Amino acid sequence: MRIIHFIMLVLICGLLFCDTGYCASAKEKEADKVYIHINLWQRKLYLKDQQDRVLATYRIGPGKIDTPTPIGTFRVIQKSKDWGDGFGTRWLGLNVSWGIYGIHGTNRPEYIGGYVSGGCIRMRNRDVEKLFERVPLGATVVIDGPIMGHESITYRILVPGSTGSLVKMVQNRLKAAGLYTGKVNGRYNYWTEVAVKKLQKEAGLKVTGHVDFDELQYLGIIE
């Protein structure tokens, strides 16, 4: 009887742990078994394990010069086999705070290898189908690349309404300087503009509310 009671106690504890988040933790561990590393300079996507061993390598087509792919660390928050025309046979959506971005297939595979997209990561359908099966929801996606989003761009002018990784970087620097208290979300909003004007006054720069070469240099983002 004692053995039966012990087994019942273990089962009850197991159920309680699930109810208090243990099962979610197990899902997180499953998601962290592999991660995606995207190198925009090489225009390649690597599927890696937690020991940084490369499990698979694929060629990609990242964002064009005016619509760069986001730089940073994100998570896969959506998986779909029917995202829509032009997105190929699979979609892996990312939690980018300033827009809808993802890893997806294409109906123009001849463009893979070039800077071709509106910011998403394009892959050949046969490649993204393989990736889709191996990458769970919640998996980490690390995207490395040029600060400006494209290797041929030395700086970008940011104005209210601008979005992207560079805006997020500026917001981070402004927050560190105590000039910005809003969300670091990659969206150049009113409060970002106010913070930029404060910076320009303090630095003796022309007060425009725009971020140009001088502001990027003053913030230490470019040399």
Tab-separated table of C-alpha atoms in Angstrom, residues 5 59 63-64 69 77 89 98 107 114 121 124 137 143 161 182-183 190 204 215 220:
chain	number	residue	atom	x	y	z
A	5	HIS	CA	0.574	5.783	-2.119
A	59	ARG	CA	21.624	29.967	-49.134
A	63	GLY	CA	16.456	42.382	-47.727
A	64	LYS	CA	17.175	44.890	-50.468
A	69	THR	CA	16.617	42.574	-42.944
A	77	ILE	CA	6.465	32.855	-33.056
A	89	THR	CA	5.515	26.688	-49.245
A	98	TRP	CA	8.435	47.093	-35.799
A	107	ASN	CA	8.323	31.338	-56.288
A	114	GLY	CA	21.096	38.232	-53.735
A	121	ILE	CA	14.640	35.931	-45.367
A	124	ARG	CA	14.268	27.815	-51.785
A	137	LEU	CA	8.041	27.366	-32.126
A	143	ILE	CA	20.679	37.606	-37.408
A	161	GLY	CA	8.187	57.257	-39.028
A	182	GLY	CA	10.094	55.170	-24.067
A	183	LYS	CA	10.047	51.654	-25.482
A	190	TYR	CA	7.327	61.271	-31.120
A	204	GLY	CA	25.738	71.578	-30.103
A	215	GLU	CA	24.192	62.058	-34.586
A	220	GLY	CA	29.174	55.936	-31.193
